[in-house]
CSV table of N, CA and C in Angstrom, one decimal:
chain,number,residue,atom,x,y,z
A,1,MET,N,245.2,-145.4,-9.3
A,1,MET,CA,246.4,-145.6,-8.6
A,1,MET,C,246.6,-144.4,-7.7
A,2,ASN,N,246.8,-144.6,-6.4
A,2,ASN,CA,247.1,-143.5,-5.5
A,2,ASN,C,248.6,-143.4,-5.2
A,3,ASN,N,249.0,-142.4,-4.4
A,3,ASN,CA,250.4,-142.2,-4.2
A,3,ASN,C,251.1,-143.4,-3.6
A,4,SER,N,250.4,-144.1,-2.8
A,4,SER,CA,251.1,-145.3,-2.1
A,4,SER,C,251.3,-146.4,-3.2
A,5,ASP,N,250.7,-146.3,-4.3
A,5,ASP,CA,250.9,-147.3,-5.4
A,5,ASP,C,252.1,-147.0,-6.2
A,6,MET,N,252.7,-145.8,-6.0
A,6,MET,CA,253.9,-145.5,-6.8
A,6,MET,C,255.1,-145.8,-6.0
A,7,PRO,N,255.8,-146.8,-6.3
A,7,PRO,CA,257.0,-147.2,-5.5
A,7,PRO,C,258.2,-146.2,-5.8
A,8,ALA,N,259.1,-146.1,-4.9
A,8,ALA,CA,260.4,-145.4,-5.2
A,8,ALA,C,261.1,-146.2,-6.3
A,9,MET,N,261.4,-145.5,-7.4
A,9,MET,CA,262.0,-146.2,-8.5
A,9,MET,C,263.4,-145.6,-8.8
A,10,PRO,N,264.3,-146.5,-9.2
A,10,PRO,CA,265.7,-146.0,-9.5
A,10,PRO,C,265.7,-145.2,-10.8
A,11,LEU,N,265.0,-144.1,-10.9
A,11,LEU,CA,264.9,-143.3,-12.2
A,11,LEU,C,265.3,-141.9,-11.9
A,12,TYR,N,265.8,-141.2,-13.0
A,12,TYR,CA,266.0,-139.8,-12.9
A,12,TYR,C,265.5,-139.2,-14.2
A,13,VAL,N,265.2,-137.9,-14.1
A,13,VAL,CA,264.7,-137.1,-15.3
A,13,VAL,C,265.9,-136.5,-16.0
A,14,ASP,N,266.1,-136.8,-17.2
A,14,ASP,CA,267.2,-136.2,-18.0
A,14,ASP,C,266.7,-134.8,-18.5
A,15,PRO,N,267.4,-133.8,-18.0
A,15,PRO,CA,267.0,-132.4,-18.4
A,15,PRO,C,267.2,-132.1,-19.8
A,16,GLU,N,268.0,-132.9,-20.6
A,16,GLU,CA,268.2,-132.6,-22.0
A,16,GLU,C,267.0,-132.9,-22.8
A,17,ASP,N,266.3,-134.1,-22.6
A,17,ASP,CA,265.2,-134.5,-23.4
A,17,ASP,C,264.0,-134.8,-22.6
A,18,TRP,N,264.0,-134.6,-21.3
A,18,TRP,CA,262.9,-134.9,-20.4
A,18,TRP,C,262.5,-136.4,-20.4
A,19,SER,N,263.4,-137.2,-20.6
A,19,SER,CA,263.1,-138.7,-20.6
A,19,SER,C,263.4,-139.2,-19.2
A,20,LEU,N,262.8,-140.3,-18.8
A,20,LEU,CA,263.1,-141.0,-17.6
A,20,LEU,C,264.2,-142.0,-17.9
A,21,ARG,N,265.3,-142.0,-17.1
A,21,ARG,CA,266.4,-142.9,-17.3
A,21,ARG,C,266.7,-143.7,-16.0
A,22,TRP,N,267.3,-144.8,-16.2
A,22,TRP,CA,267.7,-145.7,-15.0
A,22,TRP,C,268.9,-145.1,-14.3
A,23,LEU,N,268.8,-145.1,-13.0
A,23,LEU,CA,270.0,-144.7,-12.1
A,23,LEU,C,271.0,-145.8,-12.0
A,24,LYS,N,270.5,-147.0,-12.2
A,24,LYS,CA,271.4,-148.2,-12.1
A,24,LYS,C,270.9,-149.3,-13.0
A,25,ASP,N,271.8,-150.3,-13.2
A,25,ASP,CA,271.4,-151.4,-14.0
A,25,ASP,C,270.2,-152.1,-13.3
A,26,THR,N,269.2,-152.4,-14.1
A,26,THR,CA,268.0,-153.2,-13.5
A,26,THR,C,267.7,-154.3,-14.5
A,27,GLY,N,268.0,-155.5,-14.3
A,27,GLY,CA,267.7,-156.6,-15.2
A,27,GLY,C,268.4,-156.4,-16.5
A,28,THR,N,267.7,-156.3,-17.6
A,28,THR,CA,268.3,-156.1,-18.9
A,28,THR,C,268.6,-154.6,-19.2
A,29,ALA,N,268.0,-153.7,-18.4
A,29,ALA,CA,268.2,-152.3,-18.7
A,29,ALA,C,269.5,-151.8,-18.0
A,30,LYS,N,270.2,-151.0,-18.7
A,30,LYS,CA,271.5,-150.5,-18.2
A,30,LYS,C,271.4,-149.1,-17.7
A,31,LYS,N,272.2,-148.7,-16.7
A,31,LYS,CA,272.3,-147.4,-16.1
A,31,LYS,C,272.4,-146.4,-17.2
A,32,GLY,N,271.5,-145.3,-17.1
A,32,GLY,CA,271.6,-144.2,-18.1
A,32,GLY,C,270.7,-144.4,-19.3
A,33,CYS,N,270.2,-145.6,-19.5
A,33,CYS,CA,269.3,-145.9,-20.7
A,33,CYS,C,267.9,-145.3,-20.4
A,34,ILE,N,267.2,-144.9,-21.5
A,34,ILE,CA,265.9,-144.5,-21.3
A,34,ILE,C,265.0,-145.6,-20.8
A,35,ALA,N,264.3,-145.4,-19.8
A,35,ALA,CA,263.5,-146.4,-19.2
A,35,ALA,C,262.2,-146.8,-20.0
A,36,GLY,N,261.9,-148.0,-20.0
A,36,GLY,CA,260.6,-148.5,-20.6
A,36,GLY,C,260.7,-148.8,-22.1
A,37,SER,N,259.6,-149.0,-22.6
A,37,SER,CA,259.5,-149.4,-24.0
A,37,SER,C,258.2,-148.7,-24.6
A,38,ASP,N,258.3,-148.5,-25.9
A,38,ASP,CA,257.2,-147.9,-26.7
A,38,ASP,C,256.0,-148.9,-26.8
A,39,ILE,N,254.8,-148.5,-26.3
A,39,ILE,CA,253.7,-149.4,-26.4
A,39,ILE,C,252.7,-149.0,-27.4
A,40,GLY,N,253.1,-148.0,-28.3
A,40,GLY,CA,252.2,-147.6,-29.3
A,40,GLY,C,251.6,-146.2,-29.0
A,41,ARG,N,251.2,-145.5,-30.1
A,41,ARG,CA,250.6,-144.2,-30.0
A,41,ARG,C,251.4,-143.2,-29.2
A,42,GLY,N,252.7,-143.4,-29.1
A,42,GLY,CA,253.6,-142.5,-28.4
A,42,GLY,C,253.8,-142.7,-26.9
A,43,TYR,N,253.1,-143.7,-26.3
A,43,TYR,CA,253.2,-143.9,-24.9
A,43,TYR,C,254.4,-144.8,-24.6
A,44,ARG,N,255.0,-144.6,-23.4
A,44,ARG,CA,256.1,-145.4,-22.9
A,44,ARG,C,255.6,-146.1,-21.7
A,45,GLN,N,255.9,-147.4,-21.5
A,45,GLN,CA,255.6,-148.1,-20.3
A,45,GLN,C,256.9,-148.6,-19.7
A,46,ILE,N,256.9,-148.4,-18.4
A,46,ILE,CA,258.1,-148.8,-17.6
A,46,ILE,C,257.7,-149.9,-16.7
A,47,LYS,N,258.4,-151.0,-16.8
A,47,LYS,CA,258.1,-152.1,-15.9
A,47,LYS,C,259.1,-152.1,-14.7
A,48,TYR,N,258.6,-152.2,-13.5
A,48,TYR,CA,259.4,-152.2,-12.3
A,48,TYR,C,258.8,-153.1,-11.3
A,49,LYS,N,259.6,-154.1,-10.8
A,49,LYS,CA,259.2,-155.1,-9.9
A,49,LYS,C,257.9,-155.7,-10.2
A,50,GLY,N,257.8,-156.1,-11.5
A,50,GLY,CA,256.7,-156.9,-12.0
A,50,GLY,C,255.4,-156.1,-12.3
A,51,LYS,N,255.4,-154.8,-12.1
A,51,LYS,CA,254.3,-153.9,-12.4
A,51,LYS,C,254.6,-152.9,-13.5
A,52,CYS,N,253.6,-152.6,-14.3
A,52,CYS,CA,253.8,-151.6,-15.4
A,52,CYS,C,253.2,-150.3,-15.0
A,53,TYR,N,254.0,-149.2,-15.4
A,53,TYR,CA,253.6,-147.8,-15.2
A,53,TYR,C,253.8,-147.0,-16.5
A,54,LEU,N,252.9,-146.1,-16.7
A,54,LEU,CA,253.1,-145.3,-17.9
A,54,LEU,C,254.0,-144.1,-17.6
A,55,ALA,N,255.0,-143.8,-18.5
A,55,ALA,CA,256.0,-142.9,-18.2
A,55,ALA,C,255.5,-141.5,-17.9
A,56,HIS,N,254.4,-141.0,-18.6
A,56,HIS,CA,253.9,-139.7,-18.3
A,56,HIS,C,253.3,-139.6,-16.9
A,57,ARG,N,252.8,-140.7,-16.4
A,57,ARG,CA,252.2,-140.7,-15.0
A,57,ARG,C,253.4,-140.6,-14.0
A,58,ILE,N,254.5,-141.3,-14.3
A,58,ILE,CA,255.6,-141.3,-13.4
A,58,ILE,C,256.2,-139.9,-13.4
A,59,MET,N,256.3,-139.3,-14.6
A,59,MET,CA,256.8,-137.9,-14.7
A,59,MET,C,256.0,-136.9,-13.9
A,60,PHE,N,254.6,-137.1,-14.0
A,60,PHE,CA,253.7,-136.2,-13.3
A,60,PHE,C,254.0,-136.4,-11.8
A,61,TYR,N,254.1,-137.6,-11.3
A,61,TYR,CA,254.3,-137.8,-9.9
A,61,TYR,C,255.7,-137.2,-9.5
A,62,PHE,N,256.7,-137.5,-10.2
A,62,PHE,CA,258.0,-136.9,-9.9
A,62,PHE,C,258.0,-135.4,-9.8
A,63,SER,N,257.2,-134.8,-10.7
A,63,SER,CA,257.2,-133.3,-10.8
A,63,SER,C,256.3,-132.6,-9.8
A,64,TYR,N,255.1,-133.3,-9.5
A,64,TYR,CA,254.1,-132.6,-8.7
A,64,TYR,C,253.8,-133.2,-7.4
A,65,GLY,N,254.4,-134.4,-7.1
A,65,GLY,CA,254.3,-135.1,-5.8
A,65,GLY,C,253.0,-135.8,-5.5
A,66,TYR,N,252.1,-135.9,-6.5
A,66,TYR,CA,250.9,-136.7,-6.3
A,66,TYR,C,250.5,-137.3,-7.6
A,67,LEU,N,249.6,-138.2,-7.6
A,67,LEU,CA,249.2,-138.9,-8.8
A,67,LEU,C,247.7,-138.8,-9.0
A,68,PRO,N,247.2,-138.1,-9.9
A,68,PRO,CA,245.7,-138.0,-10.1
A,68,PRO,C,245.2,-139.2,-10.9
A,69,LYS,N,243.9,-139.4,-10.9
A,69,LYS,CA,243.3,-140.5,-11.7
A,69,LYS,C,243.7,-140.4,-13.1
A,70,MET,N,243.7,-139.2,-13.7
A,70,MET,CA,244.1,-139.1,-15.1
A,70,MET,C,245.1,-138.0,-15.3
A,71,VAL,N,246.0,-138.2,-16.3
A,71,VAL,CA,247.0,-137.2,-16.7
A,71,VAL,C,246.8,-137.0,-18.2
A,72,ASP,N,246.8,-135.7,-18.6
A,72,ASP,CA,246.5,-135.3,-20.0
A,72,ASP,C,247.8,-134.7,-20.5
A,73,HIS,N,248.1,-135.0,-21.8
A,73,HIS,CA,249.1,-134.2,-22.5
A,73,HIS,C,248.5,-133.0,-23.2
A,74,ILE,N,248.8,-131.8,-22.7
A,74,ILE,CA,248.1,-130.6,-23.1
A,74,ILE,C,248.2,-130.4,-24.6
A,75,ASP,N,249.4,-130.6,-25.2
A,75,ASP,CA,249.5,-130.4,-26.7
A,75,ASP,C,249.1,-131.6,-27.5
A,76,GLY,N,248.6,-132.7,-26.8
A,76,GLY,CA,248.1,-133.8,-27.6
A,76,GLY,C,249.2,-134.8,-28.0
A,77,ASP,N,250.5,-134.4,-27.8
A,77,ASP,CA,251.7,-135.2,-28.2
A,77,ASP,C,252.0,-136.1,-27.1
A,78,THR,N,251.7,-137.4,-27.2
A,78,THR,CA,251.9,-138.3,-26.1
A,78,THR,C,253.4,-138.7,-25.9
A,79,THR,N,254.3,-138.2,-26.9
A,79,THR,CA,255.7,-138.4,-26.7
A,79,THR,C,256.3,-137.3,-25.9
A,80,ASN,N,255.6,-136.2,-25.7
A,80,ASN,CA,256.1,-135.0,-24.9
A,80,ASN,C,255.7,-135.1,-23.5
A,81,ASN,N,256.6,-135.7,-22.7
A,81,ASN,CA,256.3,-135.9,-21.2
A,81,ASN,C,256.9,-134.8,-20.4
A,82,HIS,N,257.2,-133.6,-20.9
A,82,HIS,CA,257.7,-132.5,-20.2
A,82,HIS,C,256.6,-132.1,-19.1
A,83,PRO,N,257.0,-131.9,-17.9
A,83,PRO,CA,256.0,-131.6,-16.9
A,83,PRO,C,255.1,-130.4,-17.2
A,84,LYS,N,255.5,-129.4,-18.0
A,84,LYS,CA,254.7,-128.3,-18.3
A,84,LYS,C,253.6,-128.8,-19.3
A,85,ASN,N,253.8,-129.9,-19.9
A,85,ASN,CA,252.8,-130.4,-20.9
A,85,ASN,C,251.8,-131.4,-20.3
A,86,LEU,N,252.0,-131.7,-19.0
A,86,LEU,CA,251.1,-132.6,-18.3
A,86,LEU,C,250.2,-131.9,-17.3
A,87,ARG,N,249.0,-132.3,-17.2
A,87,ARG,CA,248.0,-131.8,-16.2
A,87,ARG,C,247.1,-132.8,-15.7
A,88,ALA,N,246.6,-132.6,-14.5
A,88,ALA,CA,245.6,-133.5,-13.9
A,88,ALA,C,244.3,-133.2,-14.5
A,89,VAL,N,243.5,-134.2,-15.0
A,89,VAL,CA,242.2,-133.9,-15.6
A,89,VAL,C,241.2,-135.0,-15.1
A,90,THR,N,239.9,-134.6,-15.3
A,90,THR,CA,238.8,-135.6,-15.2
A,90,THR,C,238.7,-136.3,-16.5
A,91,HIS,N,237.9,-137.4,-16.5
A,91,HIS,CA,237.7,-138.2,-17.7
A,91,HIS,C,237.1,-137.3,-18.8
A,92,SER,N,236.1,-136.4,-18.4
A,92,SER,CA,235.5,-135.5,-19.4
A,92,SER,C,236.5,-134.6,-20.0
A,93,GLN,N,237.3,-134.0,-19.1
A,93,GLN,CA,238.3,-133.0,-19.6
A,93,GLN,C,239.3,-133.7,-20.6
A,94,ASN,N,239.7,-135.0,-20.3
A,94,ASN,CA,240.6,-135.7,-21.1
A,94,ASN,C,240.0,-136.0,-22.5
A,95,MET,N,238.7,-136.3,-22.5
A,95,MET,CA,238.0,-136.6,-23.8
A,95,MET,C,237.9,-135.4,-24.6
A,96,ILE,N,237.8,-134.2,-24.0
A,96,ILE,CA,237.8,-133.0,-24.8
A,96,ILE,C,239.1,-132.8,-25.6
A,97,ASN,N,240.2,-133.1,-25.1
A,97,ASN,CA,241.5,-132.9,-25.7
A,97,ASN,C,241.9,-134.0,-26.6
A,98,ARG,N,241.1,-134.9,-27.0
A,98,ARG,CA,241.5,-136.0,-27.9
A,98,ARG,C,241.4,-135.6,-29.4
A,99,LYS,N,242.1,-136.4,-30.2
A,99,LYS,CA,242.1,-136.2,-31.6
A,99,LYS,C,240.8,-136.6,-32.2
A,100,HIS,N,240.5,-136.1,-33.4
A,100,HIS,CA,239.3,-136.6,-34.1
A,100,HIS,C,239.5,-138.1,-34.5
A,101,GLN,N,238.3,-138.7,-34.6
A,101,GLN,CA,238.4,-140.2,-35.0
A,101,GLN,C,238.8,-140.4,-36.4
A,102,SER,N,239.4,-141.5,-36.7
A,102,SER,CA,239.9,-141.8,-38.0
A,102,SER,C,238.8,-141.9,-39.1
A,103,ASN,N,237.5,-142.2,-38.6
A,103,ASN,CA,236.4,-142.3,-39.6
A,103,ASN,C,235.7,-140.9,-39.8
A,104,ASN,N,236.3,-139.9,-39.3
A,104,ASN,CA,235.7,-138.5,-39.4
A,104,ASN,C,236.1,-138.0,-40.8
A,105,LYS,N,235.1,-137.8,-41.6
A,105,LYS,CA,235.3,-137.4,-43.0
A,105,LYS,C,235.7,-135.9,-43.2
A,106,SER,N,235.3,-135.0,-42.2
A,106,SER,CA,235.6,-133.6,-42.4
A,106,SER,C,237.1,-133.3,-42.0
A,107,GLY,N,237.7,-134.1,-41.1
A,107,GLY,CA,239.0,-133.8,-40.6
A,107,GLY,C,239.0,-132.9,-39.3
A,108,TYR,N,237.8,-132.6,-38.9
A,108,TYR,CA,237.6,-131.7,-37.7
A,108,TYR,C,236.7,-132.4,-36.7
A,109,MET,N,237.1,-132.3,-35.4
A,109,MET,CA,236.3,-132.8,-34.3
A,109,MET,C,235.0,-132.1,-34.3
A,110,GLY,N,233.9,-132.9,-34.2
A,110,GLY,CA,232.6,-132.3,-34.0
A,110,GLY,C,231.9,-131.8,-35.2
A,111,VAL,N,232.6,-132.1,-36.4
A,111,VAL,CA,232.0,-131.6,-37.7
A,111,VAL,C,231.9,-132.8,-38.6
A,112,ASP,N,230.7,-133.2,-39.0
A,112,ASP,CA,230.5,-134.3,-39.9
A,112,ASP,C,229.6,-134.0,-41.1
A,113,GLY,N,229.8,-134.6,-42.2
A,113,GLY,CA,229.0,-134.4,-43.4
A,113,GLY,C,227.7,-135.0,-43.3
A,114,MET,N,226.7,-134.3,-43.9
A,114,MET,CA,225.3,-134.8,-44.0
A,114,MET,C,225.0,-134.9,-45.5
A,115,PRO,N,225.3,-136.0,-46.2
A,115,PRO,CA,225.2,-136.1,-47.6
A,115,PRO,C,223.9,-135.8,-48.2
A,116,ARG,N,222.8,-136.2,-47.6
A,116,ARG,CA,221.5,-136.0,-48.1
A,116,ARG,C,221.1,-134.5,-48.1
A,117,GLN,N,221.5,-133.8,-47.1
A,117,GLN,CA,221.3,-132.3,-47.0
A,117,GLN,C,222.4,-131.5,-47.7
A,118,LYS,N,223.5,-132.2,-48.1
A,118,LYS,CA,224.6,-131.5,-48.7
A,118,LYS,C,225.1,-130.4,-47.8
A,119,GLN,N,225.2,-130.7,-46.5
A,119,GLN,CA,225.7,-129.7,-45.6
A,119,GLN,C,226.6,-130.4,-44.5
A,120,TRP,N,227.2,-129.6,-43.7
A,120,TRP,CA,228.1,-130.0,-42.6
A,120,TRP,C,227.4,-129.7,-41.3
A,121,ARG,N,227.4,-130.7,-40.4
A,121,ARG,CA,226.7,-130.5,-39.1
A,121,ARG,C,227.8,-130.3,-38.1
A,122,ALA,N,227.6,-129.3,-37.2
A,122,ALA,CA,228.5,-129.0,-36.1
A,122,ALA,C,227.8,-129.4,-34.8
A,123,GLN,N,228.6,-130.0,-33.9
A,123,GLN,CA,228.0,-130.4,-32.6
A,123,GLN,C,229.2,-130.5,-31.6
A,124,ILE,N,228.8,-130.5,-30.3
A,124,ILE,CA,229.8,-130.6,-29.3
A,124,ILE,C,229.2,-131.3,-28.1
A,125,HIS,N,230.0,-131.9,-27.3
A,125,HIS,CA,229.6,-132.5,-26.0
A,125,HIS,C,230.0,-131.7,-24.8
A,126,LYS,N,229.1,-131.6,-23.9
A,126,LYS,CA,229.4,-130.9,-22.6
A,126,LYS,C,228.8,-131.7,-21.5
A,127,GLU,N,229.7,-132.2,-20.6
A,127,GLU,CA,229.2,-133.0,-19.5
A,127,GLU,C,228.3,-134.2,-19.9
A,128,GLY,N,228.7,-134.9,-20.9
A,128,GLY,CA,227.9,-136.0,-21.4
A,128,GLY,C,226.7,-135.7,-22.3
A,129,LYS,N,226.4,-134.5,-22.5
A,129,LYS,CA,225.3,-134.1,-23.3
A,129,LYS,C,225.7,-133.6,-24.7
A,130,LYS,N,225.0,-134.0,-25.7
A,130,LYS,CA,225.4,-133.5,-27.1
A,130,LYS,C,224.6,-132.2,-27.3
A,131,ILE,N,225.3,-131.2,-27.8
A,131,ILE,CA,224.8,-129.9,-28.1
A,131,ILE,C,224.9,-129.7,-29.6
A,132,TYR,N,223.7,-129.6,-30.3
A,132,TYR,CA,223.6,-129.3,-31.7
A,132,TYR,C,223.9,-127.8,-32.0
A,133,LEU,N,224.9,-127.6,-32.8
A,133,LEU,CA,225.3,-126.2,-33.1
A,133,LEU,C,224.8,-125.6,-34.4
A,134,GLY,N,224.4,-126.5,-35.3
A,134,GLY,CA,223.9,-126.0,-36.6
A,134,GLY,C,224.4,-126.7,-37.8
A,135,MET,N,223.8,-126.4,-38.9
A,135,MET,CA,224.2,-127.0,-40.2
A,135,MET,C,224.7,-125.9,-41.1
A,136,ARG,N,225.7,-126.1,-41.9
A,136,ARG,CA,226.2,-125.1,-42.8
A,136,ARG,C,226.6,-125.8,-44.1
A,137,LYS,N,226.4,-125.1,-45.3
A,137,LYS,CA,226.8,-125.6,-46.6
A,137,LYS,C,228.3,-125.6,-46.7
A,138,ASP,N,228.9,-124.6,-46.1
A,138,ASP,CA,230.4,-124.4,-46.2
A,138,ASP,C,231.1,-125.1,-45.0
A,139,LEU,N,232.0,-126.0,-45.3
A,139,LEU,CA,232.7,-126.7,-44.3
A,139,LEU,C,233.4,-125.7,-43.3
A,140,GLN,N,234.1,-124.7,-43.8
A,140,GLN,CA,234.8,-123.7,-42.9
A,140,GLN,C,233.8,-123.0,-41.9
A,141,GLU,N,232.6,-122.7,-42.4
A,141,GLU,CA,231.6,-122.1,-41.5
A,141,GLU,C,231.2,-123.1,-40.4
A,142,ALA,N,231.1,-124.4,-40.7
A,142,ALA,CA,230.7,-125.4,-39.7
A,142,ALA,C,231.9,-125.5,-38.7
A,143,VAL,N,233.1,-125.5,-39.2
A,143,VAL,CA,234.3,-125.6,-38.4
A,143,VAL,C,234.3,-124.4,-37.4
A,144,ASN,N,234.1,-123.2,-37.9
A,144,ASN,CA,234.1,-122.0,-37.1
A,144,ASN,C,233.0,-122.1,-36.0
A,145,LEU,N,231.8,-122.6,-36.3
A,145,LEU,CA,230.8,-122.8,-35.3
A,145,LEU,C,231.3,-123.7,-34.2
A,146,ARG,N,232.0,-124.8,-34.6
A,146,ARG,CA,232.5,-125.7,-33.6
A,146,ARG,C,233.7,-125.1,-32.7
A,147,LYS,N,234.6,-124.3,-33.4
A,147,LYS,CA,235.7,-123.7,-32.7
A,147,LYS,C,235.1,-122.7,-31.7
A,148,ASN,N,234.2,-121.9,-32.0
A,148,ASN,CA,233.6,-120.9,-31.1
A,148,ASN,C,232.9,-121.6,-29.9
A,149,ALA,N,232.3,-122.8,-30.2
A,149,ALA,CA,231.7,-123.5,-29.1
A,149,ALA,C,232.7,-124.2,-28.2
A,150,GLU,N,233.8,-124.6,-28.8
A,150,GLU,CA,234.9,-125.1,-27.9
A,150,GLU,C,235.4,-124.1,-26.9
A,151,GLU,N,235.6,-122.9,-27.4
A,151,GLU,CA,236.0,-121.8,-26.4
A,151,GLU,C,235.0,-121.6,-25.3
A,152,LYS,N,233.7,-121.6,-25.7
A,152,LYS,CA,232.7,-121.3,-24.8
A,152,LYS,C,232.5,-122.5,-23.8
A,153,TYR,N,232.5,-123.7,-24.3
A,153,TYR,CA,232.1,-124.9,-23.4
A,153,TYR,C,233.4,-125.6,-22.8
A,154,HIS,N,234.5,-125.6,-23.5
A,154,HIS,CA,235.6,-126.3,-23.0
A,154,HIS,C,236.8,-125.5,-22.6
A,155,GLY,N,236.9,-124.2,-23.0
A,155,GLY,CA,237.9,-123.3,-22.5
A,155,GLY,C,239.3,-123.9,-22.7
A,156,GLU,N,240.1,-123.9,-21.6
A,156,GLU,CA,241.5,-124.3,-21.7
A,156,GLU,C,241.7,-125.8,-22.1
A,157,TYR,N,240.7,-126.6,-22.0
A,157,TYR,CA,240.9,-128.0,-22.3
A,157,TYR,C,240.6,-128.3,-23.8
A,158,SER,N,240.2,-127.4,-24.6
A,158,SER,CA,239.9,-127.6,-26.0
A,158,SER,C,241.3,-127.8,-26.7
A,159,ARG,N,241.2,-128.6,-27.7
A,159,ARG,CA,242.4,-128.9,-28.5
A,159,ARG,C,242.8,-127.6,-29.3
A,160,LYS,N,244.1,-127.2,-29.2
A,160,LYS,CA,244.5,-126.0,-29.8
A,160,LYS,C,244.9,-126.2,-31.3
């Protein structure tokens, strides 16, 4: 979506909670109500003139005057659409800041158990390539390997 795809919408930013609210009655939505609906995982979707827009993308556009291909929630909280929590990112940068997968047994991104070896393996991805960091018997040592690599390879985009 480029700038021309973002129509002028009758919305304003509420400085109390940084939500997007309707300036006037629109269909079933009433003036002053929070715009959109929860579509799961903390995201809000706002429908306007038959098209759907994600609230964090509208907030980014309102705040910075342009719309990048991807917008990232810096703190990982998809309900926090404060402009200071939003940044333009590439797909790779956005993937760096994601949560660990639900099937991850260690509870840490990039650290998984190797039952046969009775060790924990640490690894990281950089620009589509997997980098093997090492194996450790102690989970915390493997986590520390990964955390150090995050600082080295991902910098400001690593999950805090």
